[in-house]
JSON list of C-alpha atoms in Angstrom, two decimals:
[
{"chain": "A", "resi": 122, "resn": "MET", "atom": "CA", "xyz": [49.58, 122.08, 116.83]},
{"chain": "A", "resi": 123, "resn": "GLY", "atom": "CA", "xyz": [52.22, 124.09, 118.65]},
{"chain": "A", "resi": 124, "resn": "ARG", "atom": "CA", "xyz": [54.95, 122.65, 116.48]},
{"chain": "A", "resi": 125, "resn": "TYR", "atom": "CA", "xyz": [53.23, 124.12, 113.45]},
{"chain": "A", "resi": 126, "resn": "PHE", "atom": "CA", "xyz": [52.69, 127.63, 114.72]},
{"chain": "A", "resi": 127, "resn": "GLY", "atom": "CA", "xyz": [56.19, 127.77, 116.12]},
{"chain": "A", "resi": 128, "resn": "VAL", "atom": "CA", "xyz": [57.67, 127.64, 112.63]},
{"chain": "A", "resi": 129, "resn": "ILE", "atom": "CA", "xyz": [55.34, 129.87, 110.61]},
{"chain": "A", "resi": 130, "resn": "VAL", "atom": "CA", "xyz": [57.61, 132.88, 110.48]},
{"chain": "A", "resi": 131, "resn": "ILE", "atom": "CA", "xyz": [58.57, 133.29, 106.85]},
{"chain": "A", "resi": 132, "resn": "ALA", "atom": "CA", "xyz": [55.46, 133.94, 104.82]},
{"chain": "A", "resi": 133, "resn": "VAL", "atom": "CA", "xyz": [54.62, 137.59, 104.25]},
{"chain": "A", "resi": 134, "resn": "ALA", "atom": "CA", "xyz": [58.08, 139.10, 103.73]},
{"chain": "A", "resi": 135, "resn": "ALA", "atom": "CA", "xyz": [59.13, 136.31, 101.40]},
{"chain": "A", "resi": 136, "resn": "VAL", "atom": "CA", "xyz": [56.36, 136.99, 98.90]},
{"chain": "A", "resi": 137, "resn": "ALA", "atom": "CA", "xyz": [55.44, 140.64, 99.40]},
{"chain": "A", "resi": 138, "resn": "ALA", "atom": "CA", "xyz": [57.40, 141.86, 96.39]},
{"chain": "A", "resi": 139, "resn": "ALA", "atom": "CA", "xyz": [55.34, 139.66, 94.06]},
{"chain": "A", "resi": 140, "resn": "MET", "atom": "CA", "xyz": [51.95, 140.53, 95.54]},
{"chain": "A", "resi": 141, "resn": "ARG", "atom": "CA", "xyz": [49.31, 142.61, 93.78]},
{"chain": "A", "resi": 142, "resn": "ALA", "atom": "CA", "xyz": [48.83, 146.08, 95.22]},
{"chain": "A", "resi": 143, "resn": "ASP", "atom": "CA", "xyz": [45.31, 145.28, 96.44]},
{"chain": "A", "resi": 144, "resn": "ASP", "atom": "CA", "xyz": [46.55, 142.09, 98.08]},
{"chain": "A", "resi": 145, "resn": "GLN", "atom": "CA", "xyz": [49.27, 144.02, 99.88]},
{"chain": "A", "resi": 146, "resn": "SER", "atom": "CA", "xyz": [46.77, 146.58, 101.13]},
{"chain": "A", "resi": 147, "resn": "ASP", "atom": "CA", "xyz": [44.18, 144.00, 102.19]},
{"chain": "A", "resi": 148, "resn": "LEU", "atom": "CA", "xyz": [46.74, 141.74, 103.83]},
{"chain": "A", "resi": 149, "resn": "ALA", "atom": "CA", "xyz": [48.10, 144.66, 105.84]},
{"chain": "A", "resi": 150, "resn": "ALA", "atom": "CA", "xyz": [44.57, 145.60, 106.93]},
{"chain": "A", "resi": 151, "resn": "ALA", "atom": "CA", "xyz": [43.74, 142.01, 107.85]},
{"chain": "A", "resi": 152, "resn": "LYS", "atom": "CA", "xyz": [46.95, 141.64, 109.83]},
{"chain": "A", "resi": 153, "resn": "ALA", "atom": "CA", "xyz": [46.24, 144.83, 111.76]},
{"chain": "A", "resi": 154, "resn": "ALA", "atom": "CA", "xyz": [42.75, 143.57, 112.57]},
{"chain": "A", "resi": 155, "resn": "VAL", "atom": "CA", "xyz": [44.04, 140.15, 113.66]},
{"chain": "A", "resi": 156, "resn": "ASP", "atom": "CA", "xyz": [46.69, 141.75, 115.84]},
{"chain": "A", "resi": 157, "resn": "ALA", "atom": "CA", "xyz": [43.94, 143.82, 117.47]},
{"chain": "A", "resi": 158, "resn": "GLY", "atom": "CA", "xyz": [41.80, 140.72, 117.96]},
{"chain": "A", "resi": 159, "resn": "ASP", "atom": "CA", "xyz": [39.12, 142.17, 115.67]},
{"chain": "A", "resi": 160, "resn": "PHE", "atom": "CA", "xyz": [38.20, 139.05, 113.70]},
{"chain": "A", "resi": 161, "resn": "ALA", "atom": "CA", "xyz": [34.82, 140.50, 112.72]},
{"chain": "A", "resi": 162, "resn": "LYS", "atom": "CA", "xyz": [36.83, 142.92, 110.58]},
{"chain": "A", "resi": 163, "resn": "ALA", "atom": "CA", "xyz": [39.64, 140.56, 109.56]},
{"chain": "A", "resi": 164, "resn": "VAL", "atom": "CA", "xyz": [37.58, 137.60, 108.36]},
{"chain": "A", "resi": 165, "resn": "PRO", "atom": "CA", "xyz": [35.64, 139.39, 105.55]},
{"chain": "A", "resi": 166, "resn": "ILE", "atom": "CA", "xyz": [38.85, 140.92, 104.21]},
{"chain": "A", "resi": 167, "resn": "ILE", "atom": "CA", "xyz": [40.60, 137.56, 104.16]},
{"chain": "A", "resi": 168, "resn": "GLU", "atom": "CA", "xyz": [37.60, 135.79, 102.68]},
{"chain": "A", "resi": 169, "resn": "ALA", "atom": "CA", "xyz": [37.41, 138.34, 99.87]},
{"chain": "A", "resi": 170, "resn": "MET", "atom": "CA", "xyz": [41.10, 137.86, 99.11]},
{"chain": "A", "resi": 171, "resn": "ALA", "atom": "CA", "xyz": [40.70, 134.09, 99.01]},
{"chain": "A", "resi": 172, "resn": "ALA", "atom": "CA", "xyz": [37.58, 134.35, 96.83]},
{"chain": "A", "resi": 173, "resn": "ARG", "atom": "CA", "xyz": [39.48, 136.27, 94.15]},
{"chain": "A", "resi": 174, "resn": "GLY", "atom": "CA", "xyz": [42.20, 133.60, 94.15]},
{"chain": "A", "resi": 175, "resn": "SER", "atom": "CA", "xyz": [44.82, 135.41, 96.18]},
{"chain": "A", "resi": 176, "resn": "ALA", "atom": "CA", "xyz": [47.36, 132.88, 97.41]},
{"chain": "A", "resi": 177, "resn": "GLU", "atom": "CA", "xyz": [48.10, 135.10, 100.41]},
{"chain": "A", "resi": 178, "resn": "GLY", "atom": "CA", "xyz": [44.38, 135.24, 101.17]},
{"chain": "A", "resi": 179, "resn": "LEU", "atom": "CA", "xyz": [44.10, 131.46, 100.94]},
{"chain": "A", "resi": 180, "resn": "ARG", "atom": "CA", "xyz": [46.99, 131.06, 103.36]},
{"chain": "A", "resi": 181, "resn": "ALA", "atom": "CA", "xyz": [45.53, 133.59, 105.79]},
{"chain": "A", "resi": 182, "resn": "GLN", "atom": "CA", "xyz": [42.15, 131.90, 105.61]},
{"chain": "A", "resi": 183, "resn": "ALA", "atom": "CA", "xyz": [43.81, 128.53, 106.27]},
{"chain": "A", "resi": 184, "resn": "VAL", "atom": "CA", "xyz": [45.40, 129.90, 109.42]},
{"chain": "A", "resi": 185, "resn": "LEU", "atom": "CA", "xyz": [42.03, 131.19, 110.65]},
{"chain": "A", "resi": 186, "resn": "TYR", "atom": "CA", "xyz": [40.51, 127.73, 110.25]},
{"chain": "A", "resi": 187, "resn": "LEU", "atom": "CA", "xyz": [43.50, 126.07, 111.88]},
{"chain": "A", "resi": 188, "resn": "ARG", "atom": "CA", "xyz": [43.22, 128.33, 114.90]},
{"chain": "A", "resi": 189, "resn": "GLY", "atom": "CA", "xyz": [39.44, 128.72, 114.97]},
{"chain": "A", "resi": 190, "resn": "GLN", "atom": "CA", "xyz": [39.80, 132.50, 114.94]},
{"chain": "A", "resi": 191, "resn": "GLY", "atom": "CA", "xyz": [36.63, 134.26, 113.79]},
{"chain": "A", "resi": 192, "resn": "VAL", "atom": "CA", "xyz": [35.45, 131.01, 112.20]},
{"chain": "A", "resi": 193, "resn": "ALA", "atom": "CA", "xyz": [34.70, 127.51, 113.43]},
{"chain": "A", "resi": 194, "resn": "LYS", "atom": "CA", "xyz": [37.88, 125.47, 113.67]},
{"chain": "A", "resi": 195, "resn": "ASP", "atom": "CA", "xyz": [38.10, 123.15, 110.65]},
{"chain": "A", "resi": 196, "resn": "GLU", "atom": "CA", "xyz": [41.45, 121.45, 110.13]},
{"chain": "A", "resi": 197, "resn": "PRO", "atom": "CA", "xyz": [40.59, 119.56, 106.90]},
{"chain": "A", "resi": 198, "resn": "LYS", "atom": "CA", "xyz": [39.39, 122.82, 105.34]},
{"chain": "A", "resi": 199, "resn": "ALA", "atom": "CA", "xyz": [42.50, 124.58, 106.56]},
{"chain": "A", "resi": 200, "resn": "PHE", "atom": "CA", "xyz": [44.70, 121.94, 104.95]},
{"chain": "A", "resi": 201, "resn": "ALA", "atom": "CA", "xyz": [42.81, 122.21, 101.65]},
{"chain": "A", "resi": 202, "resn": "LEU", "atom": "CA", "xyz": [43.22, 125.99, 101.64]},
{"chain": "A", "resi": 203, "resn": "MET", "atom": "CA", "xyz": [46.92, 125.72, 102.47]},
{"chain": "A", "resi": 204, "resn": "THR", "atom": "CA", "xyz": [47.34, 123.25, 99.62]},
{"chain": "A", "resi": 205, "resn": "LYS", "atom": "CA", "xyz": [45.71, 125.69, 97.17]},
{"chain": "A", "resi": 206, "resn": "ALA", "atom": "CA", "xyz": [48.03, 128.45, 98.34]},
{"chain": "A", "resi": 207, "resn": "ALA", "atom": "CA", "xyz": [51.05, 126.19, 97.90]},
{"chain": "A", "resi": 208, "resn": "GLU", "atom": "CA", "xyz": [49.89, 125.13, 94.44]},
{"chain": "A", "resi": 209, "resn": "ALA", "atom": "CA", "xyz": [49.76, 128.82, 93.52]},
{"chain": "A", "resi": 210, "resn": "GLY", "atom": "CA", "xyz": [53.54, 128.82, 93.91]},
{"chain": "A", "resi": 211, "resn": "LEU", "atom": "CA", "xyz": [54.18, 130.65, 97.16]},
{"chain": "A", "resi": 212, "resn": "PRO", "atom": "CA", "xyz": [57.45, 129.17, 98.48]},
{"chain": "A", "resi": 213, "resn": "ALA", "atom": "CA", "xyz": [56.86, 130.04, 102.14]},
{"chain": "A", "resi": 214, "resn": "VAL", "atom": "CA", "xyz": [53.45, 128.36, 102.04]},
{"chain": "A", "resi": 215, "resn": "GLN", "atom": "CA", "xyz": [54.96, 125.33, 100.32]},
{"chain": "A", "resi": 216, "resn": "HIS", "atom": "CA", "xyz": [57.36, 125.07, 103.24]},
{"chain": "A", "resi": 217, "resn": "GLU", "atom": "CA", "xyz": [54.54, 125.44, 105.76]},
{"chain": "A", "resi": 218, "resn": "LEU", "atom": "CA", "xyz": [52.50, 122.74, 104.04]},
{"chain": "A", "resi": 219, "resn": "ALA", "atom": "CA", "xyz": [55.53, 120.45, 104.09]},
{"chain": "A", "resi": 220, "resn": "ILE", "atom": "CA", "xyz": [55.85, 120.95, 107.84]},
{"chain": "A", "resi": 221, "resn": "LEU", "atom": "CA", "xyz": [52.22, 119.92, 108.32]},
{"chain": "A", "resi": 222, "resn": "LEU", "atom": "CA", "xyz": [52.90, 116.74, 106.35]},
{"chain": "A", "resi": 223, "resn": "TYR", "atom": "CA", "xyz": [56.23, 116.12, 108.06]},
{"chain": "A", "resi": 224, "resn": "ASN", "atom": "CA", "xyz": [54.76, 116.39, 111.56]},
{"chain": "A", "resi": 225, "resn": "GLY", "atom": "CA", "xyz": [51.48, 114.68, 110.73]},
{"chain": "A", "resi": 226, "resn": "VAL", "atom": "CA", "xyz": [49.60, 117.78, 111.85]},
{"chain": "A", "resi": 227, "resn": "VAL", "atom": "CA", "xyz": [46.11, 118.30, 110.35]},
{"chain": "A", "resi": 228, "resn": "ALA", "atom": "CA", "xyz": [46.90, 115.68, 107.68]},
{"chain": "A", "resi": 229, "resn": "PRO", "atom": "CA", "xyz": [48.48, 112.22, 108.00]},
{"chain": "A", "resi": 230, "resn": "LYS", "atom": "CA", "xyz": [52.27, 112.18, 108.14]},
{"chain": "A", "resi": 231, "resn": "ASP", "atom": "CA", "xyz": [53.63, 111.83, 104.60]},
{"chain": "A", "resi": 232, "resn": "LEU", "atom": "CA", "xyz": [57.37, 112.28, 104.15]},
{"chain": "A", "resi": 233, "resn": "ALA", "atom": "CA", "xyz": [57.22, 111.75, 100.38]},
{"chain": "A", "resi": 234, "resn": "LYS", "atom": "CA", "xyz": [54.73, 114.58, 99.85]},
{"chain": "A", "resi": 235, "resn": "ALA", "atom": "CA", "xyz": [56.51, 116.74, 102.40]},
{"chain": "A", "resi": 236, "resn": "SER", "atom": "CA", "xyz": [59.74, 116.27, 100.47]},
{"chain": "A", "resi": 237, "resn": "GLU", "atom": "CA", "xyz": [58.07, 117.25, 97.20]},
{"chain": "A", "resi": 238, "resn": "TRP", "atom": "CA", "xyz": [56.88, 120.55, 98.66]},
{"chain": "A", "resi": 239, "resn": "LEU", "atom": "CA", "xyz": [60.22, 121.19, 100.34]},
{"chain": "A", "resi": 240, "resn": "LYS", "atom": "CA", "xyz": [62.03, 120.75, 97.03]},
{"chain": "A", "resi": 241, "resn": "LYS", "atom": "CA", "xyz": [59.67, 123.23, 95.37]},
{"chain": "A", "resi": 242, "resn": "ALA", "atom": "CA", "xyz": [60.24, 125.77, 98.15]},
{"chain": "A", "resi": 243, "resn": "GLY", "atom": "CA", "xyz": [63.98, 125.13, 98.21]},
{"chain": "A", "resi": 244, "resn": "ALA", "atom": "CA", "xyz": [64.16, 125.74, 94.48]},
{"chain": "A", "resi": 245, "resn": "GLN", "atom": "CA", "xyz": [62.69, 129.19, 95.23]},
{"chain": "A", "resi": 246, "resn": "ASN", "atom": "CA", "xyz": [65.43, 130.00, 97.74]},
{"chain": "A", "resi": 247, "resn": "VAL", "atom": "CA", "xyz": [63.81, 128.92, 101.00]},
{"chain": "A", "resi": 248, "resn": "GLY", "atom": "CA", "xyz": [66.95, 127.72, 102.74]},
{"chain": "A", "resi": 249, "resn": "VAL", "atom": "CA", "xyz": [65.15, 126.13, 105.69]},
{"chain": "A", "resi": 250, "resn": "SER", "atom": "CA", "xyz": [63.40, 123.80, 103.24]},
{"chain": "A", "resi": 251, "resn": "TRP", "atom": "CA", "xyz": [66.75, 122.28, 102.27]},
{"chain": "A", "resi": 252, "resn": "HIS", "atom": "CA", "xyz": [67.52, 121.95, 105.98]},
{"chain": "A", "resi": 253, "resn": "LEU", "atom": "CA", "xyz": [64.38, 119.93, 106.64]},
{"chain": "A", "resi": 254, "resn": "LEU", "atom": "CA", "xyz": [65.06, 117.81, 103.55]},
{"chain": "A", "resi": 255, "resn": "GLY", "atom": "CA", "xyz": [68.43, 117.05, 105.11]},
{"chain": "A", "resi": 256, "resn": "ARG", "atom": "CA", "xyz": [66.74, 116.01, 108.34]},
{"chain": "A", "resi": 257, "resn": "ILE", "atom": "CA", "xyz": [64.41, 113.69, 106.43]},
{"chain": "A", "resi": 258, "resn": "ALA", "atom": "CA", "xyz": [67.35, 112.09, 104.63]},
{"chain": "A", "resi": 259, "resn": "ALA", "atom": "CA", "xyz": [69.23, 111.71, 107.90]},
{"chain": "A", "resi": 260, "resn": "GLU", "atom": "CA", "xyz": [66.22, 110.05, 109.52]},
{"chain": "A", "resi": 261, "resn": "GLY", "atom": "CA", "xyz": [66.30, 107.61, 106.60]},
{"chain": "A", "resi": 262, "resn": "LYS", "atom": "CA", "xyz": [70.00, 106.94, 107.28]},
{"chain": "A", "resi": 263, "resn": "ASN", "atom": "CA", "xyz": [71.01, 108.47, 103.95]},
{"chain": "A", "resi": 264, "resn": "LEU", "atom": "CA", "xyz": [73.99, 110.53, 105.08]},
{"chain": "A", "resi": 265, "resn": "LYS", "atom": "CA", "xyz": [75.10, 111.45, 101.57]},
{"chain": "A", "resi": 266, "resn": "ASP", "atom": "CA", "xyz": [71.77, 113.08, 100.66]},
{"chain": "A", "resi": 267, "resn": "ALA", "atom": "CA", "xyz": [71.51, 114.58, 104.14]},
{"chain": "A", "resi": 268, "resn": "ALA", "atom": "CA", "xyz": [74.90, 116.26, 103.75]},
{"chain": "A", "resi": 269, "resn": "GLU", "atom": "CA", "xyz": [74.03, 117.60, 100.30]},
{"chain": "A", "resi": 270, "resn": "ASN", "atom": "CA", "xyz": [70.76, 119.12, 101.48]},
{"chain": "A", "resi": 271, "resn": "TYR", "atom": "CA", "xyz": [72.39, 120.57, 104.61]},
{"chain": "A", "resi": 272, "resn": "ARG", "atom": "CA", "xyz": [75.06, 122.04, 102.36]},
{"chain": "A", "resi": 273, "resn": "LYS", "atom": "CA", "xyz": [72.44, 123.78, 100.22]},
{"chain": "A", "resi": 274, "resn": "ALA", "atom": "CA", "xyz": [70.74, 125.17, 103.33]},
{"chain": "A", "resi": 275, "resn": "SER", "atom": "CA", "xyz": [74.08, 126.29, 104.77]},
{"chain": "A", "resi": 276, "resn": "LYS", "atom": "CA", "xyz": [74.75, 128.37, 101.69]},
{"chain": "A", "resi": 277, "resn": "PHE", "atom": "CA", "xyz": [71.58, 130.31, 102.57]},
{"chain": "A", "resi": 278, "resn": "GLY", "atom": "CA", "xyz": [73.01, 131.04, 106.00]},
{"chain": "A", "resi": 279, "resn": "VAL", "atom": "CA", "xyz": [70.91, 128.55, 107.99]},
{"chain": "A", "resi": 280, "resn": "ILE", "atom": "CA", "xyz": [72.96, 128.09, 111.16]},
{"chain": "A", "resi": 281, "resn": "GLY", "atom": "CA", "xyz": [71.27, 124.86, 112.22]},
{"chain": "A", "resi": 282, "resn": "ALA", "atom": "CA", "xyz": [72.04, 123.35, 108.83]},
{"chain": "A", "resi": 283, "resn": "MET", "atom": "CA", "xyz": [75.72, 124.27, 109.19]},
{"chain": "A", "resi": 284, "resn": "LEU", "atom": "CA", "xyz": [75.87, 122.39, 112.48]},
{"chain": "A", "resi": 285, "resn": "ASP", "atom": "CA", "xyz": [73.92, 119.42, 111.13]},
{"chain": "A", "resi": 286, "resn": "LEU", "atom": "CA", "xyz": [76.22, 119.32, 108.10]},
{"chain": "A", "resi": 287, "resn": "ALA", "atom": "CA", "xyz": [79.32, 119.35, 110.30]},
{"chain": "A", "resi": 288, "resn": "GLN", "atom": "CA", "xyz": [77.92, 116.55, 112.46]},
{"chain": "A", "resi": 289, "resn": "THR", "atom": "CA", "xyz": [76.89, 114.55, 109.39]},
{"chain": "A", "resi": 290, "resn": "LEU", "atom": "CA", "xyz": [80.33, 114.86, 107.85]},
{"chain": "A", "resi": 291, "resn": "MET", "atom": "CA", "xyz": [81.87, 113.60, 111.09]},
{"chain": "A", "resi": 292, "resn": "ASN", "atom": "CA", "xyz": [79.41, 110.69, 111.12]},
{"chain": "A", "resi": 293, "resn": "GLN", "atom": "CA", "xyz": [80.30, 109.84, 107.53]},
{"chain": "A", "resi": 294, "resn": "VAL", "atom": "CA", "xyz": [83.97, 109.67, 108.44]},
{"chain": "A", "resi": 295, "resn": "ALA", "atom": "CA", "xyz": [83.22, 107.50, 111.45]},
{"chain": "A", "resi": 296, "resn": "GLU", "atom": "CA", "xyz": [81.06, 105.10, 109.44]},
{"chain": "A", "resi": 297, "resn": "THR", "atom": "CA", "xyz": [83.37, 104.74, 106.45]},
{"chain": "A", "resi": 298, "resn": "LYS", "atom": "CA", "xyz": [86.60, 104.61, 108.50]},
{"chain": "A", "resi": 299, "resn": "ALA", "atom": "CA", "xyz": [88.06, 106.85, 105.82]},
{"chain": "A", "resi": 300, "resn": "ASP", "atom": "CA", "xyz": [91.00, 109.22, 106.26]},
{"chain": "A", "resi": 301, "resn": "GLY", "atom": "CA", "xyz": [88.40, 111.97, 106.46]},
{"chain": "A", "resi": 302, "resn": "ILE", "atom": "CA", "xyz": [90.63, 115.05, 106.41]},
{"chain": "A", "resi": 303, "resn": "GLU", "atom": "CA", "xyz": [88.72, 116.58, 103.49]},
{"chain": "A", "resi": 304, "resn": "GLU", "atom": "CA", "xyz": [85.33, 116.00, 105.13]},
{"chain": "A", "resi": 305, "resn": "LEU", "atom": "CA", "xyz": [86.49, 117.19, 108.53]},
{"chain": "A", "resi": 306, "resn": "SER", "atom": "CA", "xyz": [88.07, 120.28, 107.01]},
{"chain": "A", "resi": 307, "resn": "GLU", "atom": "CA", "xyz": [84.77, 121.19, 105.34]},
{"chain": "A", "resi": 308, "resn": "ALA", "atom": "CA", "xyz": [82.96, 120.57, 108.61]},
{"chain": "A", "resi": 309, "resn": "TYR", "atom": "CA", "xyz": [85.41, 122.85, 110.39]},
{"chain": "A", "resi": 310, "resn": "ARG", "atom": "CA", "xyz": [84.89, 125.65, 107.88]},
{"chain": "A", "resi": 311, "resn": "TRP", "atom": "CA", "xyz": [81.11, 125.54, 108.35]},
{"chain": "A", "resi": 312, "resn": "VAL", "atom": "CA", "xyz": [81.46, 125.50, 112.13]},
{"chain": "A", "resi": 313, "resn": "GLN", "atom": "CA", "xyz": [83.71, 128.53, 111.96]},
{"chain": "A", "resi": 314, "resn": "THR", "atom": "CA", "xyz": [81.10, 130.28, 109.81]},
{"chain": "A", "resi": 315, "resn": "ALA", "atom": "CA", "xyz": [78.40, 129.39, 112.35]},
{"chain": "A", "resi": 316, "resn": "LEU", "atom": "CA", "xyz": [80.59, 130.56, 115.21]},
{"chain": "A", "resi": 317, "resn": "ALA", "atom": "CA", "xyz": [80.96, 133.98, 113.61]},
{"chain": "A", "resi": 318, "resn": "ALA", "atom": "CA", "xyz": [77.20, 134.25, 113.20]},
{"chain": "A", "resi": 319, "resn": "VAL", "atom": "CA", "xyz": [76.17, 133.18, 116.72]},
{"chain": "A", "resi": 320, "resn": "PRO", "atom": "CA", "xyz": [77.33, 135.76, 119.32]},
{"chain": "A", "resi": 321, "resn": "SER", "atom": "CA", "xyz": [76.03, 134.00, 122.42]},
{"chain": "A", "resi": 322, "resn": "GLY", "atom": "CA", "xyz": [73.54, 131.57, 123.89]},
{"chain": "A", "resi": 323, "resn": "PRO", "atom": "CA", "xyz": [73.04, 127.78, 123.94]},
{"chain": "A", "resi": 324, "resn": "GLN", "atom": "CA", "xyz": [73.52, 127.46, 120.19]},
{"chain": "A", "resi": 325, "resn": "ARG", "atom": "CA", "xyz": [77.02, 128.94, 120.50]},
{"chain": "A", "resi": 326, "resn": "ASP", "atom": "CA", "xyz": [77.79, 126.31, 123.13]},
{"chain": "A", "resi": 327, "resn": "GLU", "atom": "CA", "xyz": [76.70, 123.65, 120.65]},
{"chain": "A", "resi": 328, "resn": "VAL", "atom": "CA", "xyz": [78.93, 125.20, 117.98]},
{"chain": "A", "resi": 329, "resn": "HIS", "atom": "CA", "xyz": [81.90, 125.03, 120.35]},
{"chain": "A", "resi": 330, "resn": "ARG", "atom": "CA", "xyz": [81.13, 121.40, 121.20]},
{"chain": "A", "resi": 331, "resn": "ILE", "atom": "CA", "xyz": [81.12, 120.40, 117.55]},
{"chain": "A", "resi": 332, "resn": "ARG", "atom": "CA", "xyz": [84.22, 122.50, 116.81]},
{"chain": "A", "resi": 333, "resn": "LEU", "atom": "CA", "xyz": [86.20, 120.75, 119.54]},
{"chain": "A", "resi": 334, "resn": "ALA", "atom": "CA", "xyz": [85.08, 117.34, 118.29]},
{"chain": "A", "resi": 335, "resn": "ILE", "atom": "CA", "xyz": [86.20, 118.21, 114.77]},
{"chain": "A", "resi": 336, "resn": "GLU", "atom": "CA", "xyz": [89.54, 119.53, 115.96]},
{"chain": "A", "resi": 337, "resn": "ASP", "atom": "CA", "xyz": [90.09, 116.31, 117.91]},
{"chain": "A", "resi": 338, "resn": "GLY", "atom": "CA", "xyz": [89.33, 114.26, 114.79]},
{"chain": "A", "resi": 339, "resn": "ILE", "atom": "CA", "xyz": [91.63, 116.34, 112.64]},
{"chain": "A", "resi": 340, "resn": "ASN", "atom": "CA", "xyz": [94.49, 116.26, 115.14]},
{"chain": "A", "resi": 341, "resn": "LYS", "atom": "CA", "xyz": [94.32, 112.47, 115.28]},
{"chain": "A", "resi": 342, "resn": "ARG", "atom": "CA", "xyz": [94.72, 112.33, 111.51]},
{"chain": "A", "resi": 343, "resn": "ASP", "atom": "CA", "xyz": [96.90, 115.41, 111.05]},
{"chain": "A", "resi": 344, "resn": "PRO", "atom": "CA", "xyz": [98.95, 116.17, 114.18]},
{"chain": "A", "resi": 345, "resn": "LYS", "atom": "CA", "xyz": [100.10, 119.46, 112.68]},
{"chain": "A", "resi": 346, "resn": "GLY", "atom": "CA", "xyz": [96.46, 120.60, 112.53]},
{"chain": "A", "resi": 347, "resn": "ALA", "atom": "CA", "xyz": [96.93, 122.20, 109.13]},
{"chain": "A", "resi": 348, "resn": "ALA", "atom": "CA", "xyz": [93.31, 121.61, 108.19]},
{"chain": "A", "resi": 349, "resn": "THR", "atom": "CA", "xyz": [92.01, 123.82, 111.01]},
{"chain": "A", "resi": 350, "resn": "THR", "atom": "CA", "xyz": [93.83, 126.82, 109.57]},
{"chain": "A", "resi": 351, "resn": "ILE", "atom": "CA", "xyz": [91.85, 126.70, 106.32]}
]
């Protein structure tokens, strides 16, 4: 369950602009009550939102049932509520539902259904959805699709996708035994973009590791290193 709650970070801000005024007000009140641990106050507000068909209310109610907060824990019910919220078109919830299906949390693992929801969310500008689609393709050994999905996520500024794309492009070159300068040059550009966005920490170390590997590959193919200046 921890894997699920560790990634639910996108929902409210992503959809707030499209919410009804009463939903915004009620969701804010429910959040304040939850933060205060006052589920006796939060649950009726959330239930009322869900009853009138609010997608945000359905999602919030799903989380309550997943966590057993103010209600008896009921994972099947939570999954059904999350599905209704996703069907209402909320991209962040579509991504969350896909993660449940991807990890086999609450519902059986189903990569096909997870991919369907990720594509819907990705089409509504959830960059991390394209990243996870890339991971799914990579797990299926489809490097071409993996690279394309990572590329889409990278354009949304997803740092992890930039690094996965760079690594995938290097793997493609290694597998095909191709000249690879074009692929390695693209990989280098994304790593440079990631480097500029990551000031410090373990992820920056990973960026440097990949950058050095790319530079080594380029120098073997292009001793002048012209590609690294792009």
